């Protein structure tokens, strides 16, 4: 039986694209590929990375300018649209838009990162759908593409074969997310150790004050965790989670607790509160907007659950941490004093 072909990940090198993101993702995927080969003890290439660049702005036939494993004609199965550098209302190359749309029609999955959402939105494929991006691009994106729904409150939004990522998610996190999907949890965990010098660093990047256990190796549970993460812990039911994991309810409860040390409901509550802390500490949304974004019935319900979990009101928390870099060591150290014994023991009836 012949070996399965490598999964090809293409990266669009359009005018103004962030070079550090393109090269960084390329290195990350190279590391993941090496780890996959070592774990499988085979000579099969696990990942093939290609870069695609237009000859000019109007050219709809992008050329492959880099191929990590040249063999047959390159055909990306996953295509990443990286962010631009700084411009909050970037130019959109018409040829690139046309090429991306054609690639999707041919069966390629699309992933946009931050302001890469402008190119994705220009294809028309996201009309009527929610799109994630960074807060600094939200207003311009919504104005230019009124048919899409811009959402800066969710780090990853999946629509089948189209994924948009934005907000506080960096290209490193996105790369690890894709490695986990393509090569599995074991390769992702080892890649995180190499890239970030320890799995704890990788996991802590997802949420403020909460490092989701993701190195346990249970693929079904990781699917369930991913489902919770993509919803920021909102609207989680055991039935839906079991379906996402491909397990029966009882089996999910047993394996989820074994892998994470928590029940699915407790885990979802931690994700939800951690996301609230992130929005309070690093963003400019009002408490009402945060409550709505996280699915609470009203501000009072949100405040009640938050206070039970953190030992202080959302307003007090924001006064102490608002406007700070939520990824900095100083923030983490100061925020650590909020980690109490009763943390996240909120009454589910108020959640």
Short mmCIF file of C-alpha atoms in Angstrom, two decimals:
data_model
loop_
_atom_site.label_atom_id
_atom_site.label_comp_id
_atom_site.label_asym_id
_atom_site.label_seq_id
_atom_site.Cartn_x
_atom_site.Cartn_y
_atom_site.Cartn_z
CA UNK A 1 0.00 0.00 0.00
CA UNK A 2 1.41 3.40 -0.97
CA UNK A 3 2.11 5.99 1.68
CA UNK A 4 -0.29 8.89 2.04
CA UNK A 5 0.91 12.15 0.49
CA UNK A 6 2.07 14.93 2.77
CA UNK A 7 -0.48 17.51 3.83
CA UNK A 8 0.48 20.67 1.96
CA UNK A 9 0.06 23.97 3.78
CA UNK A 10 0.32 27.02 1.55
CA UNK A 11 1.03 30.53 2.81
CA UNK A 12 0.03 33.56 0.72
CA UNK A 13 2.91 36.04 0.43
CA UNK A 14 0.86 39.01 -0.78
CA UNK A 15 2.19 42.62 -0.91
CA UNK A 16 2.56 43.93 2.64
CA UNK A 17 2.13 40.54 4.34
CA UNK A 18 3.96 40.14 7.62
CA UNK A 19 7.25 38.45 6.78
CA UNK A 20 7.90 37.33 10.36
CA UNK A 21 4.59 35.45 10.34
CA UNK A 22 5.33 33.72 7.02
CA UNK A 23 8.84 32.64 7.99
CA UNK A 24 7.87 31.82 11.56
CA UNK A 25 5.03 29.53 10.49
CA UNK A 26 7.35 27.89 7.97
CA UNK A 27 9.90 27.12 10.70
CA UNK A 28 7.20 25.91 13.09
CA UNK A 29 5.76 23.52 10.50
CA UNK A 30 9.27 22.30 9.69
CA UNK A 31 9.86 21.46 13.35
CA UNK A 32 6.49 19.69 13.54
CA UNK A 33 7.32 17.70 10.42
CA UNK A 34 10.64 16.55 11.86
CA UNK A 35 8.95 15.52 15.10
CA UNK A 36 6.23 13.62 13.20
CA UNK A 37 8.84 11.73 11.19
CA UNK A 38 10.71 10.83 14.37
CA UNK A 39 7.58 9.68 16.20
CA UNK A 40 6.43 7.57 13.26
CA UNK A 41 9.92 6.25 12.52
CA UNK A 42 9.26 6.50 8.80
CA UNK A 43 10.66 8.37 5.85
CA UNK A 44 7.31 9.85 4.91
CA UNK A 45 7.12 13.64 4.79
CA UNK A 46 4.28 14.67 7.09
CA UNK A 47 3.96 18.30 6.04
CA UNK A 48 4.82 20.18 2.89
CA UNK A 49 4.95 23.98 3.13
CA UNK A 50 4.68 26.22 0.10
CA UNK A 51 4.70 30.01 -0.36
CA UNK A 52 2.60 31.66 -3.06
CA UNK A 53 3.26 35.13 -4.45
CA UNK A 54 1.64 37.23 -7.20
CA UNK A 55 3.84 38.55 -9.98
CA UNK A 56 1.85 41.79 -9.88
CA UNK A 57 -1.24 43.08 -8.06
CA UNK A 58 -3.64 42.09 -10.84
CA UNK A 59 -2.18 38.64 -11.46
CA UNK A 60 -4.69 35.91 -10.51
CA UNK A 61 -2.16 33.13 -11.10
CA UNK A 62 0.11 33.17 -8.06
CA UNK A 63 3.46 31.45 -8.38
CA UNK A 64 4.97 29.00 -5.91
CA UNK A 65 8.19 30.68 -4.78
CA UNK A 66 9.10 28.22 -2.01
CA UNK A 67 8.50 24.48 -1.59
CA UNK A 68 9.80 22.60 1.45
CA UNK A 69 9.41 19.21 -0.22
CA UNK A 70 9.30 19.62 -4.01
CA UNK A 71 8.00 16.59 -5.88
CA UNK A 72 4.82 16.76 -7.91
CA UNK A 73 2.94 19.96 -8.72
CA UNK A 74 2.14 21.83 -5.48
CA UNK A 75 -1.56 21.89 -4.53
CA UNK A 76 -2.23 23.29 -1.01
CA UNK A 77 -4.85 21.46 1.03
CA UNK A 78 -4.77 24.27 3.62
CA UNK A 79 -4.07 27.89 2.70
CA UNK A 80 -3.08 30.53 5.27
CA UNK A 81 -3.65 34.24 4.67
CA UNK A 82 -1.25 36.03 7.07
CA UNK A 83 -1.77 39.53 8.47
CA UNK A 84 -0.45 42.73 6.99
CA UNK A 85 1.98 44.83 9.00
CA UNK A 86 0.26 47.86 10.55
CA UNK A 87 -2.19 49.55 8.15
CA UNK A 88 -5.65 49.39 9.80
CA UNK A 89 -7.33 49.57 6.37
CA UNK A 90 -5.01 47.61 4.06
CA UNK A 91 -5.03 47.40 0.28
CA UNK A 92 -6.52 44.22 -1.15
CA UNK A 93 -4.82 42.78 -4.25
CA UNK A 94 -7.62 41.78 -6.64
CA UNK A 95 -5.58 38.99 -8.19
CA UNK A 96 -4.87 37.42 -4.81
CA UNK A 97 -8.56 37.53 -3.90
CA UNK A 98 -9.49 35.77 -7.15
CA UNK A 99 -6.79 33.14 -6.67
CA UNK A 100 -7.82 32.40 -3.07
CA UNK A 101 -11.46 32.06 -4.14
CA UNK A 102 -10.48 29.64 -6.92
CA UNK A 103 -8.34 27.59 -4.54
CA UNK A 104 -11.29 27.20 -2.19
CA UNK A 105 -13.53 26.14 -5.07
CA UNK A 106 -10.95 23.44 -5.83
CA UNK A 107 -11.25 22.06 -2.29
CA UNK A 108 -8.60 23.98 -0.34
CA UNK A 109 -9.37 24.91 3.28
CA UNK A 110 -8.79 28.58 4.08
CA UNK A 111 -7.35 30.15 7.25
CA UNK A 112 -7.06 33.90 7.81
CA UNK A 113 -5.02 35.42 10.60
CA UNK A 114 -5.83 38.86 12.01
CA UNK A 115 -6.00 41.40 9.12
CA UNK A 116 -5.74 38.57 6.61
CA UNK A 117 -9.53 38.59 7.06
CA UNK A 118 -9.70 41.49 4.57
CA UNK A 119 -8.61 39.25 1.70
CA UNK A 120 -10.87 36.44 2.86
CA UNK A 121 -13.86 38.79 3.18
CA UNK A 122 -13.20 40.17 -0.31
CA UNK A 123 -13.77 36.70 -1.79
CA UNK A 124 -17.44 36.89 -0.77
CA UNK A 125 -17.17 33.46 0.86
CA UNK A 126 -17.91 34.87 4.32
CA UNK A 127 -21.01 36.92 3.50
CA UNK A 128 -23.51 36.46 6.30
CA UNK A 129 -20.91 34.70 8.47
CA UNK A 130 -18.95 35.71 11.58
CA UNK A 131 -15.29 36.62 11.03
CA UNK A 132 -12.61 36.94 13.70
CA UNK A 133 -9.98 39.67 13.54
CA UNK A 134 -7.97 41.94 15.80
CA UNK A 135 -9.78 44.83 17.46
CA UNK A 136 -7.69 47.45 15.64
CA UNK A 137 -9.02 46.23 12.26
CA UNK A 138 -12.64 45.62 13.27
CA UNK A 139 -14.13 48.99 12.33
CA UNK A 140 -12.49 49.18 8.90
CA UNK A 141 -13.31 45.55 8.13
CA UNK A 142 -16.99 45.98 9.06
CA UNK A 143 -17.26 49.21 7.07
CA UNK A 144 -15.68 47.78 3.94
CA UNK A 145 -17.58 44.47 4.10
CA UNK A 146 -21.03 45.14 5.58
CA UNK A 147 -22.27 41.65 4.64
CA UNK A 148 -19.99 39.92 7.15
CA UNK A 149 -20.29 39.91 10.95
CA UNK A 150 -17.04 41.09 12.55
CA UNK A 151 -16.37 39.44 15.92
CA UNK A 152 -13.38 40.54 18.03
CA UNK A 153 -14.54 38.58 21.08
CA UNK A 154 -13.64 35.12 19.78
CA UNK A 155 -10.08 34.04 19.03
CA UNK A 156 -10.99 31.33 16.52
CA UNK A 157 -14.17 30.98 14.48
CA UNK A 158 -14.58 27.85 12.39
CA UNK A 159 -16.96 27.46 9.46
CA UNK A 160 -16.10 23.98 8.24
CA UNK A 161 -13.32 24.45 5.71
CA UNK A 162 -12.83 28.13 6.56
CA UNK A 163 -11.23 29.30 9.82
CA UNK A 164 -10.66 32.88 10.92
CA UNK A 165 -8.38 33.78 13.80
CA UNK A 166 -7.83 37.11 15.47
CA UNK A 167 -7.72 38.99 18.73
CA UNK A 168 -5.09 37.75 21.11
CA UNK A 169 -4.20 34.67 19.06
CA UNK A 170 -0.67 34.93 17.64
CA UNK A 171 0.68 33.12 14.61
CA UNK A 172 2.45 30.70 16.97
CA UNK A 173 -0.84 29.66 18.53
CA UNK A 174 -2.45 29.34 15.12
CA UNK A 175 0.44 27.21 13.89
CA UNK A 176 0.14 24.88 16.87
CA UNK A 177 -3.63 24.75 16.39
CA UNK A 178 -3.14 23.56 12.80
CA UNK A 179 -0.38 21.12 13.76
CA UNK A 180 -2.77 19.51 16.23
CA UNK A 181 -5.47 19.22 13.59
CA UNK A 182 -3.23 17.85 10.86
CA UNK A 183 -0.63 15.79 12.72
CA UNK A 184 -2.34 15.03 16.02
CA UNK A 185 -2.00 15.96 19.71
CA UNK A 186 1.28 14.13 20.35
CA UNK A 187 3.10 16.04 17.59
CA UNK A 188 1.51 19.30 18.69
CA UNK A 189 2.63 18.81 22.29
CA UNK A 190 6.21 18.06 21.31
CA UNK A 191 6.29 20.96 18.85
CA UNK A 192 5.10 23.28 21.62
CA UNK A 193 7.92 22.05 23.88
CA UNK A 194 10.51 22.87 21.21
CA UNK A 195 9.04 26.18 20.02
CA UNK A 196 8.01 27.59 23.38
CA UNK A 197 10.41 25.78 25.69
CA UNK A 198 7.78 23.80 27.58
CA UNK A 199 4.13 22.80 27.07
CA UNK A 200 2.98 25.00 29.92
CA UNK A 201 4.07 28.09 27.99
CA UNK A 202 2.02 27.00 24.98
CA UNK A 203 -1.08 26.21 26.94
CA UNK A 204 -0.94 29.39 29.05
CA UNK A 205 -1.04 31.52 25.87
CA UNK A 206 -4.66 30.59 25.26
CA UNK A 207 -6.15 32.08 28.40
CA UNK A 208 -5.31 34.48 31.18
CA UNK A 209 -4.69 32.61 34.43
CA UNK A 210 -5.74 29.21 33.06
CA UNK A 211 -3.50 26.72 31.28
CA UNK A 212 -5.78 24.15 29.61
CA UNK A 213 -4.29 20.64 29.92
CA UNK A 214 -3.54 19.67 26.32
CA UNK A 215 -0.59 17.28 26.52
CA UNK A 216 -2.60 14.26 27.73
CA UNK A 217 -2.70 12.67 24.28
CA UNK A 218 -6.43 11.84 24.20
CA UNK A 219 -7.48 12.99 20.74
CA UNK A 220 -11.21 12.80 21.40
CA UNK A 221 -10.93 14.92 24.53
CA UNK A 222 -8.79 17.45 22.64
CA UNK A 223 -11.58 17.76 20.07
CA UNK A 224 -14.01 18.45 22.92
CA UNK A 225 -11.64 21.03 24.41
CA UNK A 226 -11.24 22.71 21.04
CA UNK A 227 -15.03 22.87 20.71
CA UNK A 228 -15.23 24.61 24.11
CA UNK A 229 -12.37 27.00 23.26
CA UNK A 230 -13.93 28.06 19.96
CA UNK A 231 -17.05 29.06 21.88
CA UNK A 232 -15.19 30.61 24.83
CA UNK A 233 -17.08 28.22 27.11
CA UNK A 234 -20.52 29.47 26.07
CA UNK A 235 -23.60 27.31 25.54
CA UNK A 236 -21.85 24.04 26.36
CA UNK A 237 -24.04 20.98 26.79
CA UNK A 238 -22.88 17.44 27.46
CA UNK A 239 -24.77 16.18 24.41
CA UNK A 240 -23.15 18.68 22.03
CA UNK A 241 -19.71 18.09 23.54
CA UNK A 242 -20.06 14.33 23.19
CA UNK A 243 -21.00 14.78 19.54
CA UNK A 244 -17.99 17.02 18.94
CA UNK A 245 -15.71 14.41 20.53
CA UNK A 246 -17.33 11.48 18.77
CA UNK A 247 -17.99 9.72 22.08
CA UNK A 248 -20.95 8.64 24.16
CA UNK A 249 -21.83 10.85 27.11
CA UNK A 250 -20.63 8.48 29.82
CA UNK A 251 -17.41 7.74 27.96
CA UNK A 252 -16.78 11.45 27.46
CA UNK A 253 -17.31 12.20 31.17
CA UNK A 254 -14.89 9.47 32.18
CA UNK A 255 -12.17 10.29 29.64
CA UNK A 256 -12.52 14.07 30.01
CA UNK A 257 -12.08 13.87 33.78
CA UNK A 258 -9.13 11.51 33.40
CA UNK A 259 -7.40 13.76 30.85
CA UNK A 260 -8.07 17.19 32.37
CA UNK A 261 -8.90 16.54 36.03
CA UNK A 262 -12.20 18.40 35.54
CA UNK A 263 -15.74 17.74 34.43
CA UNK A 264 -16.69 19.26 31.07
CA UNK A 265 -18.94 21.82 32.80
CA UNK A 266 -16.21 22.89 35.22
CA UNK A 267 -13.74 23.14 32.35
CA UNK A 268 -16.15 25.26 30.31
CA UNK A 269 -16.70 27.55 33.29
CA UNK A 270 -12.95 28.05 33.68
CA UNK A 271 -12.59 28.91 30.00
CA UNK A 272 -15.48 31.35 30.22
CA UNK A 273 -14.16 33.14 33.30
CA UNK A 274 -10.62 33.19 31.92
CA UNK A 275 -11.88 34.82 28.74
CA UNK A 276 -13.77 37.38 30.84
CA UNK A 277 -10.55 38.20 32.70
CA UNK A 278 -8.74 38.61 29.40
CA UNK A 279 -11.37 41.02 28.08
CA UNK A 280 -11.49 42.98 31.34
CA UNK A 281 -7.71 43.26 31.58
CA UNK A 282 -6.74 43.81 27.97
CA UNK A 283 -9.68 45.30 26.11
CA UNK A 284 -12.03 48.25 26.07
CA UNK A 285 -15.38 46.46 26.04
CA UNK A 286 -17.92 47.44 28.67
CA UNK A 287 -19.08 44.93 31.26
CA UNK A 288 -22.40 44.73 29.44
CA UNK A 289 -20.67 43.93 26.15
CA UNK A 290 -18.48 41.30 27.82
CA UNK A 291 -21.50 39.71 29.51
CA UNK A 292 -23.33 39.55 26.18
CA UNK A 293 -20.29 38.20 24.33
CA UNK A 294 -19.91 35.38 26.85
CA UNK A 295 -23.58 34.48 26.89
CA UNK A 296 -24.65 35.71 30.32
CA UNK A 297 -28.27 36.76 30.63
CA UNK A 298 -27.35 40.17 32.06
CA UNK A 299 -24.55 42.11 33.73
CA UNK A 300 -25.75 41.13 37.22
CA UNK A 301 -25.48 37.40 36.41
CA UNK A 302 -22.02 37.91 34.95
CA UNK A 303 -20.86 39.92 37.96
CA UNK A 304 -22.24 37.33 40.39
CA UNK A 305 -20.46 34.43 38.69
CA UNK A 306 -17.23 36.41 38.30
CA UNK A 307 -17.17 37.47 41.94
CA UNK A 308 -17.78 33.91 43.15
CA UNK A 309 -14.93 32.70 40.94
CA UNK A 310 -12.42 35.48 41.53
CA UNK A 311 -13.35 36.89 44.92
CA UNK A 312 -13.88 40.40 43.50
CA UNK A 313 -16.22 42.20 41.12
CA UNK A 314 -15.44 42.68 37.41
CA UNK A 315 -15.11 46.42 38.03
CA UNK A 316 -12.52 45.95 40.78
CA UNK A 317 -10.61 43.48 38.61
CA UNK A 318 -10.56 45.94 35.71
CA UNK A 319 -9.28 48.76 37.94
CA UNK A 320 -6.33 46.58 38.97
CA UNK A 321 -5.48 45.09 35.58
CA UNK A 322 -7.16 47.19 32.89
CA UNK A 323 -4.96 48.47 30.09
CA UNK A 324 -2.04 46.16 30.86
CA UNK A 325 -0.33 43.69 28.54
CA UNK A 326 -2.09 40.46 29.48
CA UNK A 327 0.79 38.35 28.11
CA UNK A 328 3.49 40.01 30.20
CA UNK A 329 5.16 38.33 33.21
CA UNK A 330 4.27 41.31 35.38
CA UNK A 331 0.59 40.91 34.62
CA UNK A 332 0.74 37.17 35.30
CA UNK A 333 2.50 37.71 38.63
CA UNK A 334 0.05 40.34 39.83
CA UNK A 335 -2.91 38.37 38.55
CA UNK A 336 -1.71 35.32 40.46
CA UNK A 337 -2.97 36.67 43.74
CA UNK A 338 -6.49 36.14 42.40
CA UNK A 339 -5.96 32.38 42.26
CA UNK A 340 -7.85 31.29 45.34
CA UNK A 341 -8.88 27.92 46.69
CA UNK A 342 -12.49 28.38 45.70
CA UNK A 343 -11.55 29.56 42.20
CA UNK A 344 -14.18 28.74 39.56
CA UNK A 345 -16.57 27.07 42.02
CA UNK A 346 -19.45 29.13 40.67
CA UNK A 347 -23.00 27.90 41.16
CA UNK A 348 -24.03 26.41 37.79
CA UNK A 349 -27.52 27.78 38.26
CA UNK A 350 -26.14 31.32 37.96
CA UNK A 351 -23.83 30.53 35.03
#
